[in-house]
Short mmCIF file of N, CA, C and O and ligand atoms in Angstrom, two decimals:
data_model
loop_
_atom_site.label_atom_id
_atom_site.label_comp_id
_atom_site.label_asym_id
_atom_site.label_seq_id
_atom_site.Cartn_x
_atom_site.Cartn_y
_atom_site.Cartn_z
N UNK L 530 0.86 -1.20 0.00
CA UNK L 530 0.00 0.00 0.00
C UNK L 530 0.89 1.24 0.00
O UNK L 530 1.91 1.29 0.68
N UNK L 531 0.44 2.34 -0.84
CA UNK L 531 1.35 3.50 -1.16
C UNK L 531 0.58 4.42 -0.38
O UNK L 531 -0.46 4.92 -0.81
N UNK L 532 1.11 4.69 0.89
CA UNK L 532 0.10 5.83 1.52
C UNK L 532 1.39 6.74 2.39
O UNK L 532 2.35 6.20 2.93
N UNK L 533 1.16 8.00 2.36
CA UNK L 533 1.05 9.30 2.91
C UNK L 533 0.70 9.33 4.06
O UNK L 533 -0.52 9.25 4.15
N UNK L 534 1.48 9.46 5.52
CA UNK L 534 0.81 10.15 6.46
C UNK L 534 0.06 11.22 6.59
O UNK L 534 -1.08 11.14 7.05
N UNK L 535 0.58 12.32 6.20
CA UNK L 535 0.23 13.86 5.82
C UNK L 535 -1.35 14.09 5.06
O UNK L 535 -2.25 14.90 5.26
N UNK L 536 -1.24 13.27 4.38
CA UNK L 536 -2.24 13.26 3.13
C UNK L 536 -3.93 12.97 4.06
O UNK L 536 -4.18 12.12 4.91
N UNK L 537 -4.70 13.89 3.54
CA UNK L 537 -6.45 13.48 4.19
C UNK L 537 -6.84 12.35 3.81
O UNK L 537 -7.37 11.58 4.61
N UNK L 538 -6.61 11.97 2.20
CA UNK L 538 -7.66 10.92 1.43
C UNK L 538 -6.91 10.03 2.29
O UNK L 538 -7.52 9.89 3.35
N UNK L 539 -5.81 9.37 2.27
CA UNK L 539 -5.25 8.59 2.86
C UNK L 539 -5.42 8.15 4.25
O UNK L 539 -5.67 7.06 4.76
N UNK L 540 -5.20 9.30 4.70
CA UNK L 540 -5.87 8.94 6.20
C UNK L 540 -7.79 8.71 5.99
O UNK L 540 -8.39 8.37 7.01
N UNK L 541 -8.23 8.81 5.31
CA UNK L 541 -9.64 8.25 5.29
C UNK L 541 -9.56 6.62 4.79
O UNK L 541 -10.29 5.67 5.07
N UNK L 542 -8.54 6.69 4.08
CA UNK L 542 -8.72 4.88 3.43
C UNK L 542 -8.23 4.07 4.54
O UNK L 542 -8.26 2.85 4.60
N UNK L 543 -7.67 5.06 5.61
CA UNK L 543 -7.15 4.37 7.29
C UNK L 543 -8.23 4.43 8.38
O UNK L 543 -8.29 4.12 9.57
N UNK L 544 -8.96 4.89 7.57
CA UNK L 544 -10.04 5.12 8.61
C UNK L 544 -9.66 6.21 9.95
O UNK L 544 -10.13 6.43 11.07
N UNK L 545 -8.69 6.66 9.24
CA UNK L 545 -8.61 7.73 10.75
C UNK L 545 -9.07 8.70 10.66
O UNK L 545 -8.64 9.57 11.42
N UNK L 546 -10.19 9.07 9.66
CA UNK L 546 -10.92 10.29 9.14
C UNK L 546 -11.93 9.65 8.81
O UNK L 546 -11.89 8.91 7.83
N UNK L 547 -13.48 9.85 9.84
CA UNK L 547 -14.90 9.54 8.99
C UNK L 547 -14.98 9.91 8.06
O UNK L 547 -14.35 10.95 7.85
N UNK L 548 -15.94 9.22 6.72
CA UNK L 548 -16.23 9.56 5.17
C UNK L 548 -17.55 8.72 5.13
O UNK L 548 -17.90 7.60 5.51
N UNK L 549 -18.10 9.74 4.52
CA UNK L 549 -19.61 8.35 4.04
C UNK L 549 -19.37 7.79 2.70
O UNK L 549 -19.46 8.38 1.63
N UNK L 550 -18.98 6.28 2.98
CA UNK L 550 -17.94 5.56 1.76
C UNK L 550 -19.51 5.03 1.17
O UNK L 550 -20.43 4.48 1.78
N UNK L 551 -19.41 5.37 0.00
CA UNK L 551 -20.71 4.93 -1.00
C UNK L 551 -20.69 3.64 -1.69
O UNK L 551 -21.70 3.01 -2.01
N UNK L 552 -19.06 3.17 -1.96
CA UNK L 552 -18.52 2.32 -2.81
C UNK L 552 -17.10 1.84 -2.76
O UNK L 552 -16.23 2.68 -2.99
N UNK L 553 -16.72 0.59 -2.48
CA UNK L 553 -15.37 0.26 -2.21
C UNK L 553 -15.04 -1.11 -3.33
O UNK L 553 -15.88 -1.94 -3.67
N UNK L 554 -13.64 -1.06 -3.76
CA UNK L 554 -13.29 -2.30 -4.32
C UNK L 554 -11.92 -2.62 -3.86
O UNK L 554 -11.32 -1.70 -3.30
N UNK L 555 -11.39 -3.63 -3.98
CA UNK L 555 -10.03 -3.88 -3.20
C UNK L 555 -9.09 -2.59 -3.56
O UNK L 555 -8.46 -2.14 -2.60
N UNK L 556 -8.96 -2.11 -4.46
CA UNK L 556 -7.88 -0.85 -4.73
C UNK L 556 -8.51 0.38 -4.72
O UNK L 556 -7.72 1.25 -4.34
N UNK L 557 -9.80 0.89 -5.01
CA UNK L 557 -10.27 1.73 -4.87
C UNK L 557 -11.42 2.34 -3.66
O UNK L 557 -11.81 1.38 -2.99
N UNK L 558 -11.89 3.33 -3.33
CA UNK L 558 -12.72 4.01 -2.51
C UNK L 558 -13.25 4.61 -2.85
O UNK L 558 -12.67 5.17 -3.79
N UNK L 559 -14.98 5.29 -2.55
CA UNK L 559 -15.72 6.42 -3.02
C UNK L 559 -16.32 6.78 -1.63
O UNK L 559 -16.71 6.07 -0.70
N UNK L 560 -16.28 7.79 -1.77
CA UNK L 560 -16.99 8.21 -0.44
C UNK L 560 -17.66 10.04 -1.08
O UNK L 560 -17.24 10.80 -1.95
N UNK L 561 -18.58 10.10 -0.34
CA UNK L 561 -19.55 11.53 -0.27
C UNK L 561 -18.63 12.65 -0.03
O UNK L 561 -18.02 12.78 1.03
N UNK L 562 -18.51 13.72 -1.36
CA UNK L 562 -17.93 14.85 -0.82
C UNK L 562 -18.29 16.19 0.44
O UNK L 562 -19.26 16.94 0.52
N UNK L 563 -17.22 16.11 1.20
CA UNK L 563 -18.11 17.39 2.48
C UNK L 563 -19.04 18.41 2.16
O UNK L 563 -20.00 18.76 2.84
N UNK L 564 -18.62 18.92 0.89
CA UNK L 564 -18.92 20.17 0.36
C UNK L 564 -19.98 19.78 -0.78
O UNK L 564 -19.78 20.49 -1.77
N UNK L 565 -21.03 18.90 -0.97
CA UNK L 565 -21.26 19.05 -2.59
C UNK L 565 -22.12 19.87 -3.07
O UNK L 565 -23.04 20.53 -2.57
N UNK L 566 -21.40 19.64 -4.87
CA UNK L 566 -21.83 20.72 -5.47
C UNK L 566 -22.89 20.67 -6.07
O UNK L 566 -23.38 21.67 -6.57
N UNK L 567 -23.60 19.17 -6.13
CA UNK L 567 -24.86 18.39 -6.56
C UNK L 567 -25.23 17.43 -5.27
O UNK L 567 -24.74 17.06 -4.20
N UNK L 568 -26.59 17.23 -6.17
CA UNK L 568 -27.15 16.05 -5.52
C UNK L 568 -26.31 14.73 -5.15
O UNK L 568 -25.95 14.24 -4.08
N UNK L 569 -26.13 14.38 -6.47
CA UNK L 569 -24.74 13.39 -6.10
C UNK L 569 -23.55 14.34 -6.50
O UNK L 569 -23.44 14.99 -7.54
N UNK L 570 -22.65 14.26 -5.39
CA UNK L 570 -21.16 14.29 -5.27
C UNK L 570 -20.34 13.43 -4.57
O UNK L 570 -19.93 13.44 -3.40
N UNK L 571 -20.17 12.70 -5.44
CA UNK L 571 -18.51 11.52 -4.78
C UNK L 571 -17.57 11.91 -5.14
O UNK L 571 -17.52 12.61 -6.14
N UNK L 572 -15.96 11.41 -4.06
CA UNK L 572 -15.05 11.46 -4.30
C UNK L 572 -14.63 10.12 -4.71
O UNK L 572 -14.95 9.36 -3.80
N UNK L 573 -14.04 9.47 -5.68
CA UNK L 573 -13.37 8.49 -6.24
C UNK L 573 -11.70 8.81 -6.10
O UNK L 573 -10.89 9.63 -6.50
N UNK L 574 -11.76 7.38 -5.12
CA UNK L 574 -10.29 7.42 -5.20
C UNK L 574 -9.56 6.08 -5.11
O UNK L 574 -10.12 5.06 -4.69
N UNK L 575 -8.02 6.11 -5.58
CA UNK L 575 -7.21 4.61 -5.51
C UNK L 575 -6.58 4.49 -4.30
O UNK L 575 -5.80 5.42 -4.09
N UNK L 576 -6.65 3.70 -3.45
CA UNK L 576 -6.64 3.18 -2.08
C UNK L 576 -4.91 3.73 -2.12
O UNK L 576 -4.67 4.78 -1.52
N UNK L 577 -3.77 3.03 -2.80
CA UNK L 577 -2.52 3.85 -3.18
C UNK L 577 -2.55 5.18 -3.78
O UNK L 577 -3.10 5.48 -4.83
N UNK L 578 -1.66 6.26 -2.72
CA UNK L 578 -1.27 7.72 -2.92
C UNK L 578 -1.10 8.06 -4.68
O UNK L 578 -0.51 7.19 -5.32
N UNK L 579 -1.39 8.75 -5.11
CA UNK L 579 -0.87 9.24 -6.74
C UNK L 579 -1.00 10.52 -5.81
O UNK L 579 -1.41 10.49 -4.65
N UNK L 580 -0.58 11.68 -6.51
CA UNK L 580 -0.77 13.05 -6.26
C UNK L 580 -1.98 13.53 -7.16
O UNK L 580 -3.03 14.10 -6.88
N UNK L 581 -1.46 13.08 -8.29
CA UNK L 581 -3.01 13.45 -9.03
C UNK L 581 -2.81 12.12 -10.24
O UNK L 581 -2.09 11.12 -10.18
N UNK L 582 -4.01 12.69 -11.63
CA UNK L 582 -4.24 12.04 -12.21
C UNK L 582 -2.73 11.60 -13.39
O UNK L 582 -2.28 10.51 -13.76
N UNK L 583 -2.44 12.60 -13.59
CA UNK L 583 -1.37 12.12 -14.39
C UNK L 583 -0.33 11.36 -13.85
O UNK L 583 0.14 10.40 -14.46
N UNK L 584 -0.05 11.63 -13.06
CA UNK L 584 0.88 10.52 -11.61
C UNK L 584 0.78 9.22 -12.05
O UNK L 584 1.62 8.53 -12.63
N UNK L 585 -0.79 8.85 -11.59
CA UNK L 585 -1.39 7.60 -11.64
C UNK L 585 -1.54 7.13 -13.02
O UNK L 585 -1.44 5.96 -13.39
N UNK L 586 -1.77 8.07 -13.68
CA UNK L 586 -1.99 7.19 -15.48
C UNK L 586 -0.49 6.92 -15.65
O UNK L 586 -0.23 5.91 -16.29
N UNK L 587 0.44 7.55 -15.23
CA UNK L 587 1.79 6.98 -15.56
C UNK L 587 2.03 6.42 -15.31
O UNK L 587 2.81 5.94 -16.13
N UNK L 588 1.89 5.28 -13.72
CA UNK L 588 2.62 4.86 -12.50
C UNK L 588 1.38 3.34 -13.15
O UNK L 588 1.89 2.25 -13.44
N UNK L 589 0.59 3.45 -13.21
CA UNK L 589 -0.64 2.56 -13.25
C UNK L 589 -1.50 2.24 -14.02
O UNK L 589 -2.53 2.55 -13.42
N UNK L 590 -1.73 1.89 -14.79
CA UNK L 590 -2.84 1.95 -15.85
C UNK L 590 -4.08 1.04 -15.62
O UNK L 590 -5.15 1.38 -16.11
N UNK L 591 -3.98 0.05 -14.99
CA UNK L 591 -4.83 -0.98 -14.46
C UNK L 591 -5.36 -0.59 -13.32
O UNK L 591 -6.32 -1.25 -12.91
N UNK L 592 -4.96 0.39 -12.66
CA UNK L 592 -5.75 1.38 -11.51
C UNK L 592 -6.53 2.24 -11.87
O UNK L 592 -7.64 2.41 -11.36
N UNK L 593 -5.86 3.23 -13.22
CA UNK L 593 -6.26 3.93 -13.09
C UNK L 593 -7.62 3.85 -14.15
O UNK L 593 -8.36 4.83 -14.25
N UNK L 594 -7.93 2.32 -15.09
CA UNK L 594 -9.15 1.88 -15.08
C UNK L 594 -9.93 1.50 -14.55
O UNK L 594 -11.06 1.34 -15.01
N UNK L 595 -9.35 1.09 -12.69
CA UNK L 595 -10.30 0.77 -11.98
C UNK L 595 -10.64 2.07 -11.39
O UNK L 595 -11.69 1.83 -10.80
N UNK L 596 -10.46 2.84 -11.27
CA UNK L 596 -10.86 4.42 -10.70
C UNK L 596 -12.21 4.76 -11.77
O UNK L 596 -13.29 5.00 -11.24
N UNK L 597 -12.07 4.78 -13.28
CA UNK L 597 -12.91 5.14 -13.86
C UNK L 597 -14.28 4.05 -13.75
O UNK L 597 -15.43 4.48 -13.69
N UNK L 598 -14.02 2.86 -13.73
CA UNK L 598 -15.24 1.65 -13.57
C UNK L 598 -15.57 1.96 -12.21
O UNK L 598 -16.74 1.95 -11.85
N UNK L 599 -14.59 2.24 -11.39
CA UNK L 599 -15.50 2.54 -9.94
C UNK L 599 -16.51 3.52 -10.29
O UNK L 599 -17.72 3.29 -10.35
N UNK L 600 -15.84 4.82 -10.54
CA UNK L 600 -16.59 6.38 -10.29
C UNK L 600 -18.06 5.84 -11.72
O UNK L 600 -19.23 6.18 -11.55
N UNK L 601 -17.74 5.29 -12.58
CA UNK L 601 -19.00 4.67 -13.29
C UNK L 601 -20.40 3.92 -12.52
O UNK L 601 -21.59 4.05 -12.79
N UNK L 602 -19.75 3.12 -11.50
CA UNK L 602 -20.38 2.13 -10.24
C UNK L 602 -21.25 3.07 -10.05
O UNK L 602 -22.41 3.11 -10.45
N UNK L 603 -20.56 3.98 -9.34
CA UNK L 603 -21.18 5.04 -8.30
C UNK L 603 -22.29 5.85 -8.83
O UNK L 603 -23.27 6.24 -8.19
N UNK L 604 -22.05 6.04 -10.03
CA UNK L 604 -23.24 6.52 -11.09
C UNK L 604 -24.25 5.73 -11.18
O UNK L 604 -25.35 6.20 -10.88
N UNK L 605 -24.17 4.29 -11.63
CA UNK L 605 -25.16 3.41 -11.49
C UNK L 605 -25.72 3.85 -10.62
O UNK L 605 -26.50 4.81 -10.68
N UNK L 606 -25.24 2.82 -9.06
CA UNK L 606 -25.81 2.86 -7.53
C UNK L 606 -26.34 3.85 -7.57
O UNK L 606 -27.56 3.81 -7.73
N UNK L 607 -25.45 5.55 -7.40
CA UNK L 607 -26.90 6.91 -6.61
C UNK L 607 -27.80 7.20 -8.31
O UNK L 607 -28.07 8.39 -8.46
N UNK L 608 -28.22 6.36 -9.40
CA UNK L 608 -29.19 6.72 -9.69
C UNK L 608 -29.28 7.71 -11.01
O UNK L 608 -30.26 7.95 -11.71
N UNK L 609 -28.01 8.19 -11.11
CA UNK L 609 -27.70 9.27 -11.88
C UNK L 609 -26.90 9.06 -13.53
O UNK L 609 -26.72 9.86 -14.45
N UNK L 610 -26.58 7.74 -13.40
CA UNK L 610 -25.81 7.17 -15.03
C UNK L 610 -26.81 7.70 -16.22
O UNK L 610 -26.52 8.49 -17.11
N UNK L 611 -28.00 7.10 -16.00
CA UNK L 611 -28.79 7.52 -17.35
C UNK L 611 -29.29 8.96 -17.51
O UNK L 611 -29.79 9.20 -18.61
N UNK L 612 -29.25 9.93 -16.68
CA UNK L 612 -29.93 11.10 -17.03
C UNK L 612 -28.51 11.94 -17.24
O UNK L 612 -28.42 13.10 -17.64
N UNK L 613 -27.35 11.00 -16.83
CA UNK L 613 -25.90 12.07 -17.26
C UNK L 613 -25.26 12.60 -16.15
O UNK L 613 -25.94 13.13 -15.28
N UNK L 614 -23.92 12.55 -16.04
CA UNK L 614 -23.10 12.82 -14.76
C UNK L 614 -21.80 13.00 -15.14
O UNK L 614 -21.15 12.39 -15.99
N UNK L 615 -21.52 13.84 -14.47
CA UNK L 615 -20.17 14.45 -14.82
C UNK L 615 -18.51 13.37 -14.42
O UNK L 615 -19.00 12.34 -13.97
N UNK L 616 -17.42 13.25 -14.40
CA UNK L 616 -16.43 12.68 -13.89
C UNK L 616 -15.58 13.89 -14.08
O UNK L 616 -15.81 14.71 -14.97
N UNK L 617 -14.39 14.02 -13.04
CA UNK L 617 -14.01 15.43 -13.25
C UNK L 617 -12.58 15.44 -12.42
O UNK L 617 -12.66 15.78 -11.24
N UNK L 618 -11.55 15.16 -12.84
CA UNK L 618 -10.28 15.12 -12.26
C UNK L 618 -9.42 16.24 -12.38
O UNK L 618 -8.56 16.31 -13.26
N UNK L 619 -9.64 17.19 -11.45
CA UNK L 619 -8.94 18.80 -11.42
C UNK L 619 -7.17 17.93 -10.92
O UNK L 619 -6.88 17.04 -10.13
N UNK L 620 -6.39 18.77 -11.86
CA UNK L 620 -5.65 18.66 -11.52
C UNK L 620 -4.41 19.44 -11.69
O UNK L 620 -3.94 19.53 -12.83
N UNK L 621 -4.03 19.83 -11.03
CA UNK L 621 -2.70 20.96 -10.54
C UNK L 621 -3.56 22.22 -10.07
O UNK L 621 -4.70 22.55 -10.41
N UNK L 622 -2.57 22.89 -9.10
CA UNK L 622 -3.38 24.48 -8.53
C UNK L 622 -4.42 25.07 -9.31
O UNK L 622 -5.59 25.27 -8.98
N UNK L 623 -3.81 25.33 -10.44
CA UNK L 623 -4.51 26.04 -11.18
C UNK L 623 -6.17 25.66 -11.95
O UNK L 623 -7.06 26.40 -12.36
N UNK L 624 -6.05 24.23 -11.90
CA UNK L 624 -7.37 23.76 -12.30
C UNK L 624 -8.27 23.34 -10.67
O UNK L 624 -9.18 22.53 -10.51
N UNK L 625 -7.77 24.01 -9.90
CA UNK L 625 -8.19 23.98 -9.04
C UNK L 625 -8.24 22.41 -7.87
O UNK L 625 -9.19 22.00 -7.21
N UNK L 626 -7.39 22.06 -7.95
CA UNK L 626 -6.88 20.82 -7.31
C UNK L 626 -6.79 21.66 -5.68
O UNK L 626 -6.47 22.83 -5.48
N UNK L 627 -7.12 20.85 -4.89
CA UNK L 627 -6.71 21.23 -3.02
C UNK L 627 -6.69 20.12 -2.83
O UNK L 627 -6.50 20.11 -1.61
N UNK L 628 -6.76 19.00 -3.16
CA UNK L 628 -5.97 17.62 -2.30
C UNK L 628 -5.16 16.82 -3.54
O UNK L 628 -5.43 16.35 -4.64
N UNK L 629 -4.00 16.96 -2.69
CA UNK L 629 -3.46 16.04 -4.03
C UNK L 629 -2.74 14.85 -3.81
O UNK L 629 -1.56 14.52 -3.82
N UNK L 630 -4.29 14.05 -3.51
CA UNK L 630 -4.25 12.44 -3.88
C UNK L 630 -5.13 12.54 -4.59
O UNK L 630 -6.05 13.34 -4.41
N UNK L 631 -5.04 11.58 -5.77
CA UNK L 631 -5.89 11.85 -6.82
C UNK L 631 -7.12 11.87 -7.16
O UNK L 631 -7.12 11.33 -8.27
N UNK L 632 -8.48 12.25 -6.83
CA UNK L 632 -9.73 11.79 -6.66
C UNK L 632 -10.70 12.24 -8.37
O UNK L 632 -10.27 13.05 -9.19
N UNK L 633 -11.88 11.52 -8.50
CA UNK L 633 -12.50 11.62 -9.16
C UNK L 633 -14.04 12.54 -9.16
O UNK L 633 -15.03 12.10 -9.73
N UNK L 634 -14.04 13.25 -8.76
CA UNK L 634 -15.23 13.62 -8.61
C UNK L 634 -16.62 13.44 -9.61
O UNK L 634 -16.74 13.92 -10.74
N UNK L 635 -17.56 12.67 -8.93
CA UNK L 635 -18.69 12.50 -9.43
C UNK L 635 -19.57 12.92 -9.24
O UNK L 635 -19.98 12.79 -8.08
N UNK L 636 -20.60 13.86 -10.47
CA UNK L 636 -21.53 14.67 -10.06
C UNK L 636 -22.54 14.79 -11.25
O UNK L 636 -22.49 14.87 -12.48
N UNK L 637 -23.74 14.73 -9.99
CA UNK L 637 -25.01 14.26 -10.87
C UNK L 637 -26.36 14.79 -9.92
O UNK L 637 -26.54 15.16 -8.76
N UNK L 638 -27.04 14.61 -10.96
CA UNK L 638 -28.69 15.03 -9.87
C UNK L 638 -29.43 16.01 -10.16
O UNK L 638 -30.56 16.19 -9.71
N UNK L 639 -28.46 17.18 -11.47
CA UNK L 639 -29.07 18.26 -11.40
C UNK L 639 -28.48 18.38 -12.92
O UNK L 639 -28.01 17.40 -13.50
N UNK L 640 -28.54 19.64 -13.47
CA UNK L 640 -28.48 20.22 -15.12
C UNK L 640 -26.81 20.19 -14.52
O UNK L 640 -26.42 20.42 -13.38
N UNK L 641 -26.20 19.91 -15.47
CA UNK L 641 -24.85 20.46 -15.49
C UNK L 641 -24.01 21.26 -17.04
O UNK L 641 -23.62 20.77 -18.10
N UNK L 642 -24.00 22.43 -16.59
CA UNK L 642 -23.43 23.93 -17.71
C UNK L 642 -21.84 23.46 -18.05
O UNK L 642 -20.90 23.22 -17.28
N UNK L 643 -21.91 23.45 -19.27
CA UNK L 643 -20.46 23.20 -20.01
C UNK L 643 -20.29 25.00 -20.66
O UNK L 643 -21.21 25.56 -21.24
N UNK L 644 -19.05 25.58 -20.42
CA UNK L 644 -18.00 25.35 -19.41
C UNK L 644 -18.06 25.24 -18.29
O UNK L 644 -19.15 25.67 -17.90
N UNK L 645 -17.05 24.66 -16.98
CA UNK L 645 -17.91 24.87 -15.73
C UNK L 645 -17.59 26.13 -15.43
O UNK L 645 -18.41 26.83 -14.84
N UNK L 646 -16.25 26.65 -15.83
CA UNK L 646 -15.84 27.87 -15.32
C UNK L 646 -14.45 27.91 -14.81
O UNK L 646 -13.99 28.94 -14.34
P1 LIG B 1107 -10.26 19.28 -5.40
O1 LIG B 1107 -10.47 20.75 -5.13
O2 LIG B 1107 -8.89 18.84 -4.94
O3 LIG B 1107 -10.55 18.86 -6.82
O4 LIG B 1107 -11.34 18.52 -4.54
C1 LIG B 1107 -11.18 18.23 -3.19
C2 LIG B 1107 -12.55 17.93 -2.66
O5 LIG B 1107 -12.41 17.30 -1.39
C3 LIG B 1107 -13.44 19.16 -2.44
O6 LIG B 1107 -14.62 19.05 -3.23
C4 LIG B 1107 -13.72 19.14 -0.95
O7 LIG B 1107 -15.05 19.53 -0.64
C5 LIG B 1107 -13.47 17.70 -0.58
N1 LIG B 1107 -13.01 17.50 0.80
C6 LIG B 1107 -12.08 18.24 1.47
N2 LIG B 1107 -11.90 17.76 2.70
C7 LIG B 1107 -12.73 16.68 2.82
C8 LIG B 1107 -13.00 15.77 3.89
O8 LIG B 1107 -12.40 15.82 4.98
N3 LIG B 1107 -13.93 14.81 3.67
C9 LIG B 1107 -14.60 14.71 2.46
N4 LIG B 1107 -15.50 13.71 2.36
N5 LIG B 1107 -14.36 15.55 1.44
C10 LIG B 1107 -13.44 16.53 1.62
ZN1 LIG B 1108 -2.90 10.08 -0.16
#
């Protein structure tokens, strides 16, 4: 296991941080974002540290298809696959990344505006 003391997501896949986990597979985690910006908002993440997404598509490729079939799962389960849902991997400062272990954000439930901004 590739984990980070320092790191939040990490300490949640340790359980030393409550999360309302929606969806788990041996390498991956989803759990309810604190903040969401929809009805459904999950965080999708790989149980091993990446910093972000490009990290992990380099380091992993067989993860980082199970990240996308998870955050797909999660669409099924809350309900939201067929009317359309976003997947959304910010990554570096500037695209607005604040945790950088790599997560997927999934979001659904409501109209979603292309660009987001
Ligand atoms: P980013 O800005 O890095 O793309 O997304 C980080 C996300 O993590 C934000 O949407 C934020 O609301 C969420 N987040 C930050 N801290 C926590 C936490 O302690 N628990 C959960 N469940 N989500 C968090
Ligand atoms: Zn981490």
């Amino acid at each position: 296991m590739v984990s980070e003391t320092d790191c939040l997501f990490c300490r949640i896949v340790a359980k030393e941080i409550p999360a309302e986990i929606v969806y788990e597979t041996d390498r991956t985690l989803a759990f309810r974002d604190v903040n969401p910006q929809a009805p459904t908002h999950a965080l999708v993440i790989p149980k091993d540290h990446y910093p972000d997404a490009a990290a992990l598509a380099a380091a992993d490729h067989g993860l980082a298809d199970e990240v996308l079939r998870t955050a797909h799962a999660v669409a099924e389960q809350e309900g939201v696959a067929g009317s359309g849902y976003r997947m959304v991997f910010n990554t570096g400062p500037g695209a607005g990344q604040t945790v950088f272990h790599v997560h997927a954000h999934v979001l659904g439930g409501r109209g979603l505006t292309w660009p987001p901004g």
